[in-house]
Amino acid sequence: MFVIITYDIGEKRVGKVCKKLREYLDWTQNSVFEGEITKGKLTKCLAELRDIMDDEDSIYLYKVENPKAIVKEVIGEDRSFDRLFF
């Protein structure tokens, strides 16, 4: 499945959350990750994130069952990792 994850995490934990999400998804913008992931890996990723999070933190998960139905349009500079380094 294709997912988009955004987060609002306390300053002390934001680096750990970013590092963990980079293990599973593509970093497209500050606090935004996206990509294809299996249900099993997503479950594992979310469990690992919960271990890092504190009560005031939040993560938003958007699941796209049919990624062919989504249209992504970038207005302005495309800062996705692939565009920056490849």
PDB file of N, CA and C in Angstrom:
ATOM      1  N   MET A   1       0.836  -1.166   0.000  1.00  0.00           N
ATOM      2  CA  MET A   1       0.000   0.000   0.000  1.00  0.00           C
ATOM      3  C   MET A   1       0.887   1.237   0.000  1.00  0.00           C
ATOM      4  N   PHE A   2       0.334   2.360  -0.415  1.00  0.00           N
ATOM      5  CA  PHE A   2       1.040   3.636  -0.421  1.00  0.00           C
ATOM      6  C   PHE A   2       0.550   4.434   0.780  1.00  0.00           C
ATOM      7  N   VAL A   3       1.490   5.014   1.534  1.00  0.00           N
ATOM      8  CA  VAL A   3       1.113   5.811   2.705  1.00  0.00           C
ATOM      9  C   VAL A   3       1.812   7.159   2.682  1.00  0.00           C
ATOM     10  N   ILE A   4       1.181   8.099   3.358  1.00  0.00           N
ATOM     11  CA  ILE A   4       1.773   9.396   3.634  1.00  0.00           C
ATOM     12  C   ILE A   4       1.706   9.565   5.143  1.00  0.00           C
ATOM     13  N   ILE A   5       2.837   9.900   5.745  1.00  0.00           N
ATOM     14  CA  ILE A   5       2.897  10.119   7.187  1.00  0.00           C
ATOM     15  C   ILE A   5       3.430  11.518   7.442  1.00  0.00           C
ATOM     16  N   THR A   6       2.709  12.262   8.256  1.00  0.00           N
ATOM     17  CA  THR A   6       3.179  13.563   8.724  1.00  0.00           C
ATOM     18  C   THR A   6       3.231  13.510  10.244  1.00  0.00           C
ATOM     19  N   TYR A   7       4.028  14.389  10.825  1.00  0.00           N
ATOM     20  CA  TYR A   7       4.134  14.337  12.278  1.00  0.00           C
ATOM     21  C   TYR A   7       4.371  15.708  12.882  1.00  0.00           C
ATOM     22  N   ASP A   8       3.988  15.820  14.140  1.00  0.00           N
ATOM     23  CA  ASP A   8       4.253  16.990  14.971  1.00  0.00           C
ATOM     24  C   ASP A   8       4.821  16.431  16.270  1.00  0.00           C
ATOM     25  N   ILE A   9       6.130  16.474  16.392  1.00  0.00           N
ATOM     26  CA  ILE A   9       6.846  15.803  17.479  1.00  0.00           C
ATOM     27  C   ILE A   9       7.667  16.828  18.246  1.00  0.00           C
ATOM     28  N   GLY A  10       7.766  16.649  19.538  1.00  0.00           N
ATOM     29  CA  GLY A  10       8.580  17.534  20.366  1.00  0.00           C
ATOM     30  C   GLY A  10      10.027  17.587  19.901  1.00  0.00           C
ATOM     31  N   GLU A  11      10.640  18.727  20.094  1.00  0.00           N
ATOM     32  CA  GLU A  11      11.989  18.990  19.587  1.00  0.00           C
ATOM     33  C   GLU A  11      13.013  17.935  20.014  1.00  0.00           C
ATOM     34  N   LYS A  12      12.884  17.411  21.222  1.00  0.00           N
ATOM     35  CA  LYS A  12      13.851  16.431  21.720  1.00  0.00           C
ATOM     36  C   LYS A  12      13.751  15.084  21.008  1.00  0.00           C
ATOM     37  N   ARG A  13      12.595  14.783  20.429  1.00  0.00           N
ATOM     38  CA  ARG A  13      12.376  13.476  19.812  1.00  0.00           C
ATOM     39  C   ARG A  13      12.283  13.516  18.289  1.00  0.00           C
ATOM     40  N   VAL A  14      12.232  14.704  17.713  1.00  0.00           N
ATOM     41  CA  VAL A  14      11.991  14.815  16.275  1.00  0.00           C
ATOM     42  C   VAL A  14      13.087  14.119  15.450  1.00  0.00           C
ATOM     43  N   GLY A  15      14.320  14.190  15.871  1.00  0.00           N
ATOM     44  CA  GLY A  15      15.415  13.530  15.152  1.00  0.00           C
ATOM     45  C   GLY A  15      15.258  12.015  15.138  1.00  0.00           C
ATOM     46  N   LYS A  16      14.849  11.457  16.262  1.00  0.00           N
ATOM     47  CA  LYS A  16      14.655  10.004  16.349  1.00  0.00           C
ATOM     48  C   LYS A  16      13.502   9.553  15.455  1.00  0.00           C
ATOM     49  N   VAL A  17      12.415  10.334  15.432  1.00  0.00           N
ATOM     50  CA  VAL A  17      11.265   9.987  14.604  1.00  0.00           C
ATOM     51  C   VAL A  17      11.640  10.069  13.128  1.00  0.00           C
ATOM     52  N   CYS A  18      12.325  11.124  12.746  1.00  0.00           N
ATOM     53  CA  CYS A  18      12.762  11.279  11.361  1.00  0.00           C
ATOM     54  C   CYS A  18      13.667  10.121  10.941  1.00  0.00           C
ATOM     55  N   LYS A  19      14.615   9.787  11.775  1.00  0.00           N
ATOM     56  CA  LYS A  19      15.540   8.686  11.474  1.00  0.00           C
ATOM     57  C   LYS A  19      14.790   7.361  11.328  1.00  0.00           C
ATOM     58  N   LYS A  20      13.829   7.119  12.204  1.00  0.00           N
ATOM     59  CA  LYS A  20      13.055   5.874  12.146  1.00  0.00           C
ATOM     60  C   LYS A  20      12.233   5.811  10.867  1.00  0.00           C
ATOM     61  N   LEU A  21      11.563   6.903  10.513  1.00  0.00           N
ATOM     62  CA  LEU A  21      10.749   6.902   9.302  1.00  0.00           C
ATOM     63  C   LEU A  21      11.587   6.740   8.037  1.00  0.00           C
ATOM     64  N   ARG A  22      12.807   7.248   8.047  1.00  0.00           N
ATOM     65  CA  ARG A  22      13.693   7.096   6.877  1.00  0.00           C
ATOM     66  C   ARG A  22      14.051   5.633   6.628  1.00  0.00           C
ATOM     67  N   GLU A  23      13.935   4.795   7.646  1.00  0.00           N
ATOM     68  CA  GLU A  23      14.188   3.359   7.475  1.00  0.00           C
ATOM     69  C   GLU A  23      13.094   2.693   6.638  1.00  0.00           C
ATOM     70  N   TYR A  24      11.916   3.295   6.595  1.00  0.00           N
ATOM     71  CA  TYR A  24      10.760   2.663   5.964  1.00  0.00           C
ATOM     72  C   TYR A  24      10.218   3.400   4.743  1.00  0.00           C
ATOM     73  N   LEU A  25      10.344   4.733   4.719  1.00  0.00           N
ATOM     74  CA  LEU A  25       9.678   5.538   3.696  1.00  0.00           C
ATOM     75  C   LEU A  25      10.630   6.592   3.124  1.00  0.00           C
ATOM     76  N   ASP A  26      10.166   7.313   2.118  1.00  0.00           N
ATOM     77  CA  ASP A  26      10.944   8.379   1.498  1.00  0.00           C
ATOM     78  C   ASP A  26      10.602   9.711   2.158  1.00  0.00           C
ATOM     79  N   TRP A  27      11.620  10.453   2.514  1.00  0.00           N
ATOM     80  CA  TRP A  27      11.453  11.758   3.137  1.00  0.00           C
ATOM     81  C   TRP A  27      11.221  12.771   2.022  1.00  0.00           C
ATOM     82  N   THR A  28      10.047  13.370   1.968  1.00  0.00           N
ATOM     83  CA  THR A  28       9.722  14.282   0.875  1.00  0.00           C
ATOM     84  C   THR A  28       9.773  15.744   1.283  1.00  0.00           C
ATOM     85  N   GLN A  29       9.539  16.049   2.542  1.00  0.00           N
ATOM     86  CA  GLN A  29       9.575  17.414   3.060  1.00  0.00           C
ATOM     87  C   GLN A  29       9.731  17.338   4.559  1.00  0.00           C
ATOM     88  N   ASN A  30      10.005  18.483   5.179  1.00  0.00           N
ATOM     89  CA  ASN A  30      10.059  18.489   6.645  1.00  0.00           C
ATOM     90  C   ASN A  30       8.773  17.893   7.195  1.00  0.00           C
ATOM     91  N   SER A  31       8.897  16.916   8.045  1.00  0.00           N
ATOM     92  CA  SER A  31       7.774  16.266   8.721  1.00  0.00           C
ATOM     93  C   SER A  31       6.825  15.519   7.794  1.00  0.00           C
ATOM     94  N   VAL A  32       7.262  15.178   6.583  1.00  0.00           N
ATOM     95  CA  VAL A  32       6.413  14.443   5.640  1.00  0.00           C
ATOM     96  C   VAL A  32       7.209  13.303   5.013  1.00  0.00           C
ATOM     97  N   PHE A  33       6.632  12.104   5.112  1.00  0.00           N
ATOM     98  CA  PHE A  33       7.208  10.913   4.493  1.00  0.00           C
ATOM     99  C   PHE A  33       6.142  10.238   3.665  1.00  0.00           C
ATOM    100  N   GLU A  34       6.557   9.542   2.602  1.00  0.00           N
ATOM    101  CA  GLU A  34       5.601   8.818   1.774  1.00  0.00           C
ATOM    102  C   GLU A  34       6.293   7.637   1.124  1.00  0.00           C
ATOM    103  N   GLY A  35       5.485   6.692   0.646  1.00  0.00           N
ATOM    104  CA  GLY A  35       6.045   5.579  -0.088  1.00  0.00           C
ATOM    105  C   GLY A  35       5.230   4.307   0.039  1.00  0.00           C
ATOM    106  N   GLU A  36       5.662   3.311  -0.713  1.00  0.00           N
ATOM    107  CA  GLU A  36       5.059   1.979  -0.678  1.00  0.00           C
ATOM    108  C   GLU A  36       5.590   1.234   0.536  1.00  0.00           C
ATOM    109  N   ILE A  37       4.696   0.524   1.220  1.00  0.00           N
ATOM    110  CA  ILE A  37       5.087  -0.237   2.405  1.00  0.00           C
ATOM    111  C   ILE A  37       4.091  -1.383   2.592  1.00  0.00           C
ATOM    112  N   THR A  38       4.571  -2.498   3.080  1.00  0.00           N
ATOM    113  CA  THR A  38       3.669  -3.613   3.367  1.00  0.00           C
ATOM    114  C   THR A  38       2.936  -3.345   4.686  1.00  0.00           C
ATOM    115  N   LYS A  39       1.831  -4.027   4.890  1.00  0.00           N
ATOM    116  CA  LYS A  39       1.080  -3.858   6.140  1.00  0.00           C
ATOM    117  C   LYS A  39       1.928  -4.266   7.341  1.00  0.00           C
ATOM    118  N   GLY A  40       2.699  -5.338   7.180  1.00  0.00           N
ATOM    119  CA  GLY A  40       3.551  -5.810   8.265  1.00  0.00           C
ATOM    120  C   GLY A  40       4.622  -4.795   8.646  1.00  0.00           C
ATOM    121  N   LYS A  41       5.293  -4.224   7.642  1.00  0.00           N
ATOM    122  CA  LYS A  41       6.320  -3.216   7.923  1.00  0.00           C
ATOM    123  C   LYS A  41       5.711  -1.954   8.502  1.00  0.00           C
ATOM    124  N   LEU A  42       4.520  -1.587   8.039  1.00  0.00           N
ATOM    125  CA  LEU A  42       3.851  -0.408   8.585  1.00  0.00           C
ATOM    126  C   LEU A  42       3.515  -0.626  10.055  1.00  0.00           C
ATOM    127  N   THR A  43       3.024  -1.787  10.389  1.00  0.00           N
ATOM    128  CA  THR A  43       2.710  -2.114  11.781  1.00  0.00           C
ATOM    129  C   THR A  43       3.954  -2.022  12.651  1.00  0.00           C
ATOM    130  N   LYS A  44       5.070  -2.564  12.158  1.00  0.00           N
ATOM    131  CA  LYS A  44       6.333  -2.520  12.899  1.00  0.00           C
ATOM    132  C   LYS A  44       6.813  -1.076  13.048  1.00  0.00           C
ATOM    133  N   CYS A  45       6.749  -0.312  11.980  1.00  0.00           N
ATOM    134  CA  CYS A  45       7.177   1.087  12.005  1.00  0.00           C
ATOM    135  C   CYS A  45       6.371   1.886  13.030  1.00  0.00           C
ATOM    136  N   LEU A  46       5.063   1.734  13.005  1.00  0.00           N
ATOM    137  CA  LEU A  46       4.210   2.479  13.932  1.00  0.00           C
ATOM    138  C   LEU A  46       4.468   2.087  15.387  1.00  0.00           C
ATOM    139  N   ALA A  47       4.728   0.817  15.630  1.00  0.00           N
ATOM    140  CA  ALA A  47       5.058   0.371  16.991  1.00  0.00           C
ATOM    141  C   ALA A  47       6.359   1.009  17.466  1.00  0.00           C
ATOM    142  N   GLU A  48       7.346   1.077  16.581  1.00  0.00           N
ATOM    143  CA  GLU A  48       8.622   1.690  16.940  1.00  0.00           C
ATOM    144  C   GLU A  48       8.459   3.196  17.175  1.00  0.00           C
ATOM    145  N   LEU A  49       7.598   3.825  16.390  1.00  0.00           N
ATOM    146  CA  LEU A  49       7.336   5.257  16.588  1.00  0.00           C
ATOM    147  C   LEU A  49       6.639   5.510  17.916  1.00  0.00           C
ATOM    148  N   ARG A  50       5.701   4.650  18.276  1.00  0.00           N
ATOM    149  CA  ARG A  50       4.991   4.809  19.562  1.00  0.00           C
ATOM    150  C   ARG A  50       5.963   4.739  20.744  1.00  0.00           C
ATOM    151  N   ASP A  51       7.014   3.934  20.604  1.00  0.00           N
ATOM    152  CA  ASP A  51       8.019   3.837  21.666  1.00  0.00           C
ATOM    153  C   ASP A  51       8.799   5.144  21.832  1.00  0.00           C
ATOM    154  N   ILE A  52       8.913   5.918  20.759  1.00  0.00           N
ATOM    155  CA  ILE A  52       9.651   7.182  20.790  1.00  0.00           C
ATOM    156  C   ILE A  52       8.771   8.336  21.250  1.00  0.00           C
ATOM    157  N   MET A  53       7.493   8.290  20.890  1.00  0.00           N
ATOM    158  CA  MET A  53       6.580   9.405  21.106  1.00  0.00           C
ATOM    159  C   MET A  53       6.290   9.674  22.577  1.00  0.00           C
ATOM    160  N   ASP A  54       5.887  10.924  22.835  1.00  0.00           N
ATOM    161  CA  ASP A  54       5.430  11.355  24.152  1.00  0.00           C
ATOM    162  C   ASP A  54       3.954  11.725  24.029  1.00  0.00           C
ATOM    163  N   ASP A  55       3.305  12.028  25.142  1.00  0.00           N
ATOM    164  CA  ASP A  55       1.862  12.304  25.139  1.00  0.00           C
ATOM    165  C   ASP A  55       1.449  13.474  24.250  1.00  0.00           C
ATOM    166  N   GLU A  56       2.290  14.504  24.133  1.00  0.00           N
ATOM    167  CA  GLU A  56       1.904  15.672  23.343  1.00  0.00           C
ATOM    168  C   GLU A  56       2.245  15.538  21.851  1.00  0.00           C
ATOM    169  N   ASP A  57       2.857  14.448  21.443  1.00  0.00           N
ATOM    170  CA  ASP A  57       3.235  14.225  20.046  1.00  0.00           C
ATOM    171  C   ASP A  57       2.071  13.673  19.235  1.00  0.00           C
ATOM    172  N   SER A  58       2.127  13.883  17.923  1.00  0.00           N
ATOM    173  CA  SER A  58       1.097  13.308  17.058  1.00  0.00           C
ATOM    174  C   SER A  58       1.693  12.908  15.712  1.00  0.00           C
ATOM    175  N   ILE A  59       1.129  11.837  15.171  1.00  0.00           N
ATOM    176  CA  ILE A  59       1.480  11.335  13.848  1.00  0.00           C
ATOM    177  C   ILE A  59       0.187  11.159  13.076  1.00  0.00           C
ATOM    178  N   TYR A  60       0.191  11.611  11.825  1.00  0.00           N
ATOM    179  CA  TYR A  60      -0.972  11.470  10.951  1.00  0.00           C
ATOM    180  C   TYR A  60      -0.611  10.496   9.843  1.00  0.00           C
ATOM    181  N   LEU A  61      -1.435   9.480   9.676  1.00  0.00           N
ATOM    182  CA  LEU A  61      -1.198   8.431   8.686  1.00  0.00           C
ATOM    183  C   LEU A  61      -2.325   8.452   7.661  1.00  0.00           C
ATOM    184  N   TYR A  62      -1.945   8.582   6.400  1.00  0.00           N
ATOM    185  CA  TYR A  62      -2.903   8.546   5.298  1.00  0.00           C
ATOM    186  C   TYR A  62      -2.594   7.304   4.462  1.00  0.00           C
ATOM    187  N   LYS A  63      -3.540   6.391   4.383  1.00  0.00           N
ATOM    188  CA  LYS A  63      -3.371   5.160   3.615  1.00  0.00           C
ATOM    189  C   LYS A  63      -4.068   5.318   2.268  1.00  0.00           C
ATOM    190  N   VAL A  64      -3.345   4.979   1.221  1.00  0.00           N
ATOM    191  CA  VAL A  64      -3.900   5.057  -0.128  1.00  0.00           C
ATOM    192  C   VAL A  64      -3.942   3.628  -0.670  1.00  0.00           C
ATOM    193  N   GLU A  65      -5.125   3.063  -0.705  1.00  0.00           N
ATOM    194  CA  GLU A  65      -5.263   1.675  -1.158  1.00  0.00           C
ATOM    195  C   GLU A  65      -4.956   1.526  -2.648  1.00  0.00           C
ATOM    196  N   ASN A  66      -5.292   2.541  -3.442  1.00  0.00           N
ATOM    197  CA  ASN A  66      -5.030   2.493  -4.874  1.00  0.00           C
ATOM    198  C   ASN A  66      -4.146   3.684  -5.250  1.00  0.00           C
ATOM    199  N   PRO A  67      -2.821   3.513  -5.218  1.00  0.00           N
ATOM    200  CA  PRO A  67      -1.927   4.644  -5.481  1.00  0.00           C
ATOM    201  C   PRO A  67      -2.058   5.208  -6.900  1.00  0.00           C
ATOM    202  N   LYS A  68      -2.647   4.451  -7.813  1.00  0.00           N
ATOM    203  CA  LYS A  68      -2.840   4.958  -9.174  1.00  0.00           C
ATOM    204  C   LYS A  68      -3.924   6.028  -9.210  1.00  0.00           C
ATOM    205  N   ALA A  69      -4.732   6.102  -8.161  1.00  0.00           N
ATOM    206  CA  ALA A  69      -5.818   7.075  -8.108  1.00  0.00           C
ATOM    207  C   ALA A  69      -5.365   8.406  -7.514  1.00  0.00           C
ATOM    208  N   ILE A  70      -4.141   8.479  -7.009  1.00  0.00           N
ATOM    209  CA  ILE A  70      -3.661   9.705  -6.394  1.00  0.00           C
ATOM    210  C   ILE A  70      -2.819  10.484  -7.406  1.00  0.00           C
ATOM    211  N   VAL A  71      -3.011  11.773  -7.417  1.00  0.00           N
ATOM    212  CA  VAL A  71      -2.238  12.651  -8.283  1.00  0.00           C
ATOM    213  C   VAL A  71      -1.444  13.591  -7.382  1.00  0.00           C
ATOM    214  N   LYS A  72      -0.135  13.591  -7.538  1.00  0.00           N
ATOM    215  CA  LYS A  72       0.717  14.460  -6.731  1.00  0.00           C
ATOM    216  C   LYS A  72       1.204  15.601  -7.611  1.00  0.00           C
ATOM    217  N   GLU A  73       0.948  16.794  -7.157  1.00  0.00           N
ATOM    218  CA  GLU A  73       1.381  17.984  -7.875  1.00  0.00           C
ATOM    219  C   GLU A  73       2.249  18.798  -6.934  1.00  0.00           C
ATOM    220  N   VAL A  74       3.424  19.159  -7.386  1.00  0.00           N
ATOM    221  CA  VAL A  74       4.330  19.975  -6.589  1.00  0.00           C
ATOM    222  C   VAL A  74       4.310  21.389  -7.162  1.00  0.00           C
ATOM    223  N   ILE A  75       3.977  22.341  -6.326  1.00  0.00           N
ATOM    224  CA  ILE A  75       3.988  23.739  -6.725  1.00  0.00           C
ATOM    225  C   ILE A  75       5.190  24.372  -6.051  1.00  0.00           C
ATOM    226  N   GLY A  76       6.103  24.891  -6.826  1.00  0.00           N
ATOM    227  CA  GLY A  76       7.361  25.399  -6.288  1.00  0.00           C
ATOM    228  C   GLY A  76       8.440  24.341  -6.428  1.00  0.00           C
ATOM    229  N   GLU A  77       9.455  24.434  -5.626  1.00  0.00           N
ATOM    230  CA  GLU A  77      10.606  23.537  -5.707  1.00  0.00           C
ATOM    231  C   GLU A  77      10.278  22.157  -5.169  1.00  0.00           C
ATOM    232  N   ASP A  78      10.597  21.133  -5.948  1.00  0.00           N
ATOM    233  CA  ASP A  78      10.427  19.744  -5.502  1.00  0.00           C
ATOM    234  C   ASP A  78      11.630  19.388  -4.645  1.00  0.00           C
ATOM    235  N   ARG A  79      11.399  19.194  -3.358  1.00  0.00           N
ATOM    236  CA  ARG A  79      12.490  18.923  -2.424  1.00  0.00           C
ATOM    237  C   ARG A  79      12.579  17.466  -2.031  1.00  0.00           C
ATOM    238  N   SER A  80      11.963  16.594  -2.795  1.00  0.00           N
ATOM    239  CA  SER A  80      12.035  15.174  -2.452  1.00  0.00           C
ATOM    240  C   SER A  80      13.475  14.703  -2.551  1.00  0.00           C
ATOM    241  N   PHE A  81      13.805  13.725  -1.772  1.00  0.00           N
ATOM    242  CA  PHE A  81      15.176  13.213  -1.659  1.00  0.00           C
ATOM    243  C   PHE A  81      15.735  12.819  -3.025  1.00  0.00           C
ATOM    244  N   ASP A  82      14.956  12.081  -3.811  1.00  0.00           N
ATOM    245  CA  ASP A  82      15.440  11.627  -5.119  1.00  0.00           C
ATOM    246  C   ASP A  82      15.795  12.787  -6.024  1.00  0.00           C
ATOM    247  N   ARG A  83      15.020  13.846  -6.002  1.00  0.00           N
ATOM    248  CA  ARG A  83      15.267  15.002  -6.869  1.00  0.00           C
ATOM    249  C   ARG A  83      16.498  15.775  -6.411  1.00  0.00           C
ATOM    250  N   LEU A  84      16.807  15.743  -5.122  1.00  0.00           N
ATOM    251  CA  LEU A  84      17.944  16.491  -4.609  1.00  0.00           C
ATOM    252  C   LEU A  84      19.282  15.803  -4.883  1.00  0.00           C
ATOM    253  N   PHE A  85      19.285  14.476  -4.851  1.00  0.00           N
ATOM    254  CA  PHE A  85      20.547  13.755  -4.893  1.00  0.00           C
ATOM    255  C   PHE A  85      20.769  12.876  -6.116  1.00  0.00           C
ATOM    256  N   PHE A  86      19.766  12.707  -6.982  1.00  0.00           N
ATOM    257  CA  PHE A  86      19.949  11.852  -8.150  1.00  0.00           C
ATOM    258  C   PHE A  86      19.633  12.588  -9.423  1.00  0.00           C
TER     259      PHE A  86
END
